[in-house]
Amino acid sequence: LQPFGAMMMVGKLAAKSARPGFQPISMTPGKSALPPTGEQYLEKIGDLLTDRPGLSLTLCGVVDETDRQAMAQTVTIPSSEKTDQAAPPTTTENAAAPPPAPAISDAQLLELAASRTRIVTRYLTEKQGIAADRLFTCREHIDASQDASPRVDITL
């Protein structure tokens, strides 16, 4: 099975590298909102799609560890879980230690990636008038590589 698995992996990588693509849309870590530069870029892509009605795109939201860190910083502790401010700390270690950052699950990260894909799709369909059947989505993923960045990948 190992040689077969290696052949499948090589085939997937070759297919991925042969697929023409566009520059990805860079996103702010932890956010799904489309940045102004992304809107300008999508206007150009919308114009291209309008000029070439036979083209279709695949959109894929991608998250990375910077998203996890940014999301952990924005999560607030519900008031029922906050400690009583009137009670003095029992030890000096507890007083100096900040509360632990909430754990952000892979599922939460993938939901952020899916939200990014929906935002880009909505922009192209509603603001650029591109038919939804020309826009496909791929399975969102977490990019663990060293040069990873939060983005939406766009391929033909």
Coordinates of N, CA and C in Angstrom, one line a residue:
L1 N 0.8 -1.2 0.0 CA 0.0 0.0 0.0 C 0.8 1.3 0.0
Q2 N 2.1 1.2 0.5 CA 2.9 2.4 0.6 C 3.2 2.9 -0.8
P3 N 3.6 2.1 -1.7 CA 3.9 2.7 -3.1 C 2.7 3.3 -3.7
F4 N 1.5 2.7 -3.5 CA 0.3 3.2 -4.1 C 0.0 4.5 -3.4
G5 N 0.1 4.6 -2.1 CA -0.1 5.9 -1.4 C 0.8 7.0 -1.9
A6 N 2.1 6.6 -2.1 CA 3.1 7.6 -2.6 C 2.7 8.1 -4.0
M7 N 2.3 7.2 -4.9 CA 1.9 7.6 -6.2 C 0.7 8.5 -6.2
M8 N -0.3 8.2 -5.3 CA -1.5 9.1 -5.2 C -1.0 10.5 -4.7
M9 N -0.1 10.6 -3.8 CA 0.3 11.9 -3.3 C 1.0 12.6 -4.4
V10 N 1.9 12.0 -5.1 CA 2.6 12.6 -6.2 C 1.6 13.1 -7.3
G11 N 0.6 12.3 -7.6 CA -0.4 12.7 -8.5 C -1.2 13.9 -8.1
K12 N -1.6 14.0 -6.8 CA -2.3 15.2 -6.2 C -1.4 16.4 -6.3
L13 N -0.1 16.3 -5.9 CA 0.8 17.4 -6.0 C 1.0 17.9 -7.4
A14 N 1.1 17.0 -8.4 CA 1.3 17.4 -9.8 C 0.0 18.1 -10.3
A15 N -1.2 17.6 -9.9 CA -2.4 18.2 -10.4 C -2.6 19.6 -9.8
K16 N -2.2 19.8 -8.5 CA -2.3 21.0 -7.8 C -1.3 22.1 -8.4
S17 N -0.1 21.7 -8.8 CA 0.8 22.6 -9.3 C 0.5 23.0 -10.8
A18 N -0.2 22.1 -11.5 CA -0.5 22.4 -12.9 C -1.7 23.3 -13.0
R19 N -2.5 23.4 -12.0 CA -3.7 24.2 -12.0 C -3.3 25.7 -12.0
P20 N -3.8 26.5 -13.0 CA -3.5 27.9 -12.9 C -4.2 28.6 -11.8
G21 N -3.6 29.6 -11.3 CA -4.3 30.3 -10.1 C -4.0 31.8 -10.1
F22 N -4.6 32.4 -9.2 CA -4.4 33.8 -9.0 C -3.6 34.1 -7.7
Q23 N -3.2 35.3 -7.5 CA -2.7 35.6 -6.2 C -3.8 35.4 -5.1
P24 N -3.4 34.8 -4.0 CA -4.5 34.6 -3.0 C -4.8 36.0 -2.4
I25 N -6.0 36.0 -1.8 CA -6.5 37.2 -1.1 C -6.0 37.1 0.4
S26 N -5.1 38.0 0.8 CA -4.6 38.0 2.1 C -5.7 38.5 3.1
M27 N -5.8 37.8 4.2 CA -6.8 38.2 5.2 C -6.1 38.5 6.5
T28 N -6.8 39.3 7.3 CA -6.3 39.7 8.6 C -6.5 38.5 9.6
P29 N -5.4 38.1 10.3 CA -5.5 37.0 11.2 C -6.7 37.1 12.2
G30 N -7.5 36.0 12.3 CA -8.6 36.0 13.2 C -9.9 36.6 12.6
K31 N -9.8 37.2 11.5 CA -11.0 37.9 10.9 C -11.4 37.3 9.6
S32 N -12.7 37.4 9.3 CA -13.2 36.9 8.0 C -13.6 38.1 7.0
A33 N -13.5 39.3 7.5 CA -13.9 40.5 6.7 C -12.9 40.7 5.6
L34 N -13.4 41.1 4.4 CA -12.6 41.3 3.3 C -11.9 42.6 3.4
P35 N -10.6 42.7 3.3 CA -9.8 43.9 3.4 C -10.1 44.7 2.1
P36 N -9.9 46.1 2.2 CA -10.1 46.9 1.0 C -9.2 46.5 -0.2
T37 N -8.0 46.0 0.0 CA -7.2 45.5 -1.1 C -7.8 44.3 -1.7
G38 N -8.4 43.5 -0.9 CA -9.1 42.3 -1.4 C -10.3 42.7 -2.3
E39 N -11.0 43.7 -1.9 CA -12.2 44.2 -2.7 C -11.7 44.6 -4.1
Q40 N -10.6 45.4 -4.1 CA -10.1 45.9 -5.4 C -9.7 44.8 -6.3
Y41 N -9.0 43.8 -5.7 CA -8.6 42.6 -6.4 C -9.8 41.8 -7.0
L42 N -10.8 41.7 -6.1 CA -12.0 40.9 -6.6 C -12.7 41.7 -7.7
E43 N -12.6 43.0 -7.7 CA -13.3 43.7 -8.8 C -12.6 43.4 -10.1
K44 N -11.3 43.3 -10.1 CA -10.5 42.9 -11.3 C -10.9 41.4 -11.7
I45 N -10.9 40.6 -10.8 CA -11.3 39.2 -11.1 C -12.7 39.1 -11.6
G46 N -13.6 39.9 -11.0 CA -15.0 39.9 -11.5 C -15.1 40.4 -12.9
D47 N -14.3 41.4 -13.3 CA -14.2 41.9 -14.6 C -13.7 40.9 -15.6
L48 N -12.7 40.1 -15.2 CA -12.2 39.0 -16.0 C -13.2 38.0 -16.2
L49 N -14.0 37.6 -15.2 CA -15.0 36.6 -15.3 C -16.2 37.1 -16.2
T50 N -16.5 38.4 -16.1 CA -17.5 38.9 -17.0 C -17.1 38.9 -18.4
D51 N -15.8 39.2 -18.7 CA -15.3 39.2 -20.1 C -15.2 37.8 -20.6
R52 N -15.0 36.8 -19.8 CA -14.8 35.4 -20.2 C -15.9 34.5 -19.5
P53 N -17.1 34.4 -20.1 CA -18.1 33.7 -19.4 C -17.9 32.2 -19.3
G54 N -16.9 31.7 -19.9 CA -16.6 30.2 -19.8 C -15.8 29.9 -18.6
L55 N -15.2 30.9 -18.0 CA -14.3 30.6 -16.9 C -15.1 30.4 -15.6
S56 N -14.5 29.5 -14.7 CA -15.1 29.4 -13.4 C -13.9 29.3 -12.4
L57 N -14.2 29.6 -11.2 CA -13.1 29.7 -10.1 C -13.4 28.7 -9.0
T58 N -12.4 28.3 -8.4 CA -12.4 27.5 -7.1 C -11.9 28.4 -6.0
L59 N -12.6 28.6 -5.0 CA -12.3 29.4 -3.8 C -12.0 28.5 -2.6
C60 N -10.9 28.8 -1.9 CA -10.6 28.0 -0.8 C -10.0 28.8 0.4
G61 N -10.8 28.9 1.5 CA -10.3 29.6 2.7 C -9.2 28.8 3.3
V62 N -8.2 29.5 3.8 CA -7.1 28.9 4.4 C -6.8 29.6 5.7
V63 N -6.5 28.9 6.8 CA -6.2 29.5 8.1 C -4.8 29.0 8.5
D64 N -4.2 29.6 9.5 CA -2.9 29.2 10.0 C -2.9 29.5 11.5
E65 N -1.7 29.3 12.1 CA -1.6 29.5 13.5 C -1.8 30.9 14.0
T66 N -1.5 31.9 13.1 CA -1.7 33.3 13.5 C -3.2 33.5 13.7
D67 N -4.0 32.8 13.0 CA -5.5 32.9 13.2 C -5.9 32.4 14.5
R68 N -5.3 31.3 14.9 CA -5.6 30.7 16.2 C -5.2 31.6 17.3
Q69 N -4.0 32.2 17.2 CA -3.6 33.2 18.2 C -4.4 34.4 18.3
A70 N -4.8 35.0 17.1 CA -5.7 36.2 17.1 C -7.1 35.9 17.7
M71 N -7.6 34.7 17.4 CA -8.9 34.3 17.9 C -8.9 34.1 19.4
A72 N -7.8 33.5 19.9 CA -7.6 33.3 21.3 C -7.6 34.6 22.1
Q73 N -7.0 35.7 21.5 CA -6.9 37.0 22.1 C -8.3 37.7 22.2
T74 N -9.1 37.4 21.2 CA -10.4 38.1 21.2 C -11.5 37.4 21.9
V75 N -11.3 36.2 22.3 CA -12.3 35.4 23.1 C -12.4 36.0 24.5
T76 N -13.6 36.3 25.0 CA -13.7 36.8 26.3 C -14.3 35.7 27.3
I77 N -13.9 35.8 28.5 CA -14.4 34.9 29.5 C -15.8 35.3 29.9
P78 N -16.8 34.4 29.9 CA -18.1 34.8 30.3 C -18.1 35.3 31.8
S79 N -19.0 36.2 32.1 CA -19.0 36.8 33.5 C -19.2 35.7 34.6
S80 N -19.9 34.6 34.3 CA -20.1 33.6 35.3 C -18.8 32.8 35.6
E81 N -17.8 32.9 34.7 CA -16.6 32.2 34.9 C -15.5 33.1 35.5
K82 N -15.8 34.4 35.6 CA -14.8 35.3 36.1 C -14.7 35.1 37.6
T83 N -13.5 35.4 38.1 CA -13.3 35.2 39.6 C -13.8 36.4 40.3
D84 N -14.1 36.2 41.5 CA -14.7 37.3 42.4 C -13.5 38.3 42.6
Q85 N -13.7 39.6 42.1 CA -12.7 40.6 42.2 C -12.5 41.0 43.7
A86 N -13.5 40.9 44.6 CA -13.3 41.3 46.0 C -12.4 40.3 46.8
A87 N -12.4 39.1 46.4 CA -11.6 38.1 47.1 C -10.1 38.3 46.8
P88 N -9.2 38.4 47.8 CA -7.8 38.5 47.5 C -7.2 37.2 47.0
P89 N -6.2 37.3 46.2 CA -5.6 36.0 45.7 C -5.0 35.3 46.8
T90 N -5.0 33.9 46.7 CA -4.5 33.1 47.8 C -3.0 33.0 47.8
T91 N -2.4 33.1 46.7 CA -0.9 33.1 46.6 C -0.4 34.2 45.7
T92 N 0.8 34.5 45.8 CA 1.4 35.5 44.9 C 1.5 34.9 43.5
E93 N 1.6 33.6 43.4 CA 1.7 33.0 42.0 C 0.4 33.2 41.3
N94 N -0.7 33.0 41.9 CA -2.0 33.2 41.3 C -2.2 34.7 40.9
A95 N -1.7 35.6 41.7 CA -1.9 37.0 41.4 C -1.1 37.4 40.2
A96 N 0.1 36.9 40.0 CA 0.9 37.3 38.9 C 0.6 36.6 37.6
A97 N 0.0 35.4 37.7 CA -0.2 34.7 36.5 C -1.5 35.2 35.7
P98 N -1.3 35.5 34.4 CA -2.5 35.9 33.7 C -3.4 34.7 33.4
P99 N -4.7 34.9 33.2 CA -5.5 33.7 32.9 C -5.1 33.0 31.7
P100 N -5.2 31.7 31.6 CA -4.8 31.0 30.4 C -5.7 31.4 29.2
A101 N -5.0 31.5 28.0 CA -5.7 31.8 26.8 C -6.7 30.6 26.5
P102 N -7.9 31.0 26.0 CA -8.8 29.9 25.7 C -8.2 29.1 24.5
A103 N -8.5 27.8 24.5 CA -8.0 26.9 23.4 C -9.0 27.1 22.2
I104 N -8.4 27.4 21.1 CA -9.2 27.5 19.8 C -9.0 26.2 19.1
S105 N -10.1 25.5 18.8 CA -10.1 24.2 18.2 C -9.9 24.3 16.7
D106 N -9.5 23.2 16.1 CA -9.3 23.1 14.7 C -10.7 23.4 14.0
A107 N -11.7 22.9 14.6 CA -13.1 23.1 14.0 C -13.4 24.6 14.0
Q108 N -13.0 25.3 15.0 CA -13.3 26.8 15.0 C -12.4 27.5 13.9
L109 N -11.2 27.0 13.7 CA -10.4 27.6 12.7 C -11.0 27.3 11.3
L110 N -11.4 26.1 11.1 CA -12.0 25.7 9.8 C -13.3 26.5 9.5
E111 N -14.0 26.8 10.6 CA -15.2 27.6 10.4 C -14.9 29.0 10.0
L112 N -13.8 29.5 10.5 CA -13.3 30.8 10.0 C -12.9 30.8 8.6
A113 N -12.2 29.7 8.2 CA -11.8 29.5 6.8 C -13.0 29.5 5.9
A114 N -14.1 28.7 6.3 CA -15.3 28.6 5.5 C -16.0 30.0 5.4
S115 N -16.0 30.8 6.5 CA -16.5 32.1 6.5 C -15.8 33.0 5.5
R116 N -14.5 32.9 5.4 CA -13.8 33.7 4.4 C -14.2 33.3 3.0
T117 N -14.4 32.0 2.8 CA -14.8 31.5 1.4 C -16.2 32.1 1.1
R118 N -17.1 32.1 2.1 CA -18.4 32.6 1.8 C -18.4 34.1 1.6
I119 N -17.5 34.9 2.3 CA -17.4 36.3 2.1 C -17.0 36.6 0.6
V120 N -16.0 35.9 0.1 CA -15.5 36.1 -1.2 C -16.5 35.7 -2.2
T121 N -17.2 34.6 -2.0 CA -18.2 34.2 -2.9 C -19.3 35.2 -3.0
R122 N -19.8 35.7 -1.8 CA -20.9 36.7 -1.8 C -20.4 37.9 -2.5
Y123 N -19.2 38.4 -2.3 CA -18.8 39.6 -3.0 C -18.8 39.4 -4.5
L124 N -18.3 38.3 -5.0 CA -18.4 38.1 -6.5 C -19.8 37.9 -7.0
T125 N -20.7 37.3 -6.3 CA -22.0 37.1 -6.8 C -22.9 38.4 -6.6
E126 N -22.8 39.0 -5.5 CA -23.7 40.2 -5.2 C -23.1 41.5 -5.8
K127 N -21.8 41.7 -5.7 CA -21.3 43.0 -6.1 C -20.8 43.0 -7.5
Q128 N -20.3 41.8 -8.0 CA -19.8 41.7 -9.3 C -20.7 41.0 -10.3
G129 N -21.8 40.4 -9.8 CA -22.8 39.8 -10.7 C -22.4 38.5 -11.3
I130 N -21.5 37.8 -10.7 CA -21.0 36.5 -11.2 C -22.0 35.4 -10.8
A131 N -22.4 34.6 -11.7 CA -23.3 33.5 -11.4 C -22.7 32.5 -10.4
A132 N -23.4 32.2 -9.4 CA -22.9 31.3 -8.3 C -22.5 29.9 -8.8
D133 N -23.1 29.5 -10.0 CA -22.6 28.2 -10.5 C -21.3 28.2 -11.2
R134 N -20.7 29.4 -11.2 CA -19.3 29.5 -11.8 C -18.3 29.6 -10.7
L135 N -18.7 29.5 -9.4 CA -17.8 29.6 -8.3 C -17.9 28.3 -7.5
F136 N -16.8 27.6 -7.3 CA -16.8 26.4 -6.6 C -16.0 26.6 -5.3
T137 N -16.2 25.8 -4.4 CA -15.4 25.8 -3.1 C -14.7 24.5 -2.9
C138 N -13.5 24.6 -2.3 CA -12.8 23.4 -1.9 C -12.9 23.2 -0.4
R139 N -12.4 22.2 0.1 CA -12.4 21.9 1.5 C -11.4 22.8 2.1
E140 N -11.9 23.6 3.1 CA -11.0 24.6 3.8 C -9.9 23.8 4.5
H141 N -8.8 24.4 4.8 CA -7.7 23.7 5.5 C -6.9 24.6 6.3
I142 N -6.1 24.0 7.2 CA -5.2 24.7 8.1 C -3.8 24.5 7.5
D143 N -3.2 25.6 7.2 CA -1.8 25.6 6.6 C -0.8 25.6 7.7
A144 N -0.1 24.6 7.9 CA 0.9 24.5 9.0 C 2.3 24.8 8.5
S145 N 2.5 25.2 7.3 CA 3.9 25.5 6.8 C 4.5 26.7 7.4
Q146 N 5.8 26.9 7.3 CA 6.4 28.0 7.9 C 6.0 29.4 7.3
D147 N 5.8 29.4 6.0 CA 5.4 30.6 5.3 C 3.9 30.8 5.2
A148 N 3.1 30.1 6.0 CA 1.7 30.2 5.9 C 1.2 31.6 6.2
S149 N 0.0 31.9 5.6 CA -0.6 33.2 5.9 C -2.1 33.0 5.8
P150 N -2.9 33.7 6.5 CA -4.4 33.6 6.4 C -4.8 34.2 5.0
R151 N -5.6 33.4 4.3 CA -5.9 33.8 2.9 C -7.1 33.1 2.3
V152 N -7.5 33.5 1.1 CA -8.4 32.7 0.3 C -7.7 32.4 -1.0
D153 N -7.5 31.2 -1.3 CA -6.8 30.8 -2.5 C -7.8 30.8 -3.7
I154 N -7.4 31.2 -4.8 CA -8.3 31.3 -6.0 C -7.6 30.6 -7.2
T155 N -8.3 29.6 -7.7 CA -7.7 28.8 -8.8 C -8.8 28.7 -9.9
L156 N -8.3 28.5 -11.1 CA -9.3 28.2 -12.3 C -9.7 26.8 -12.2

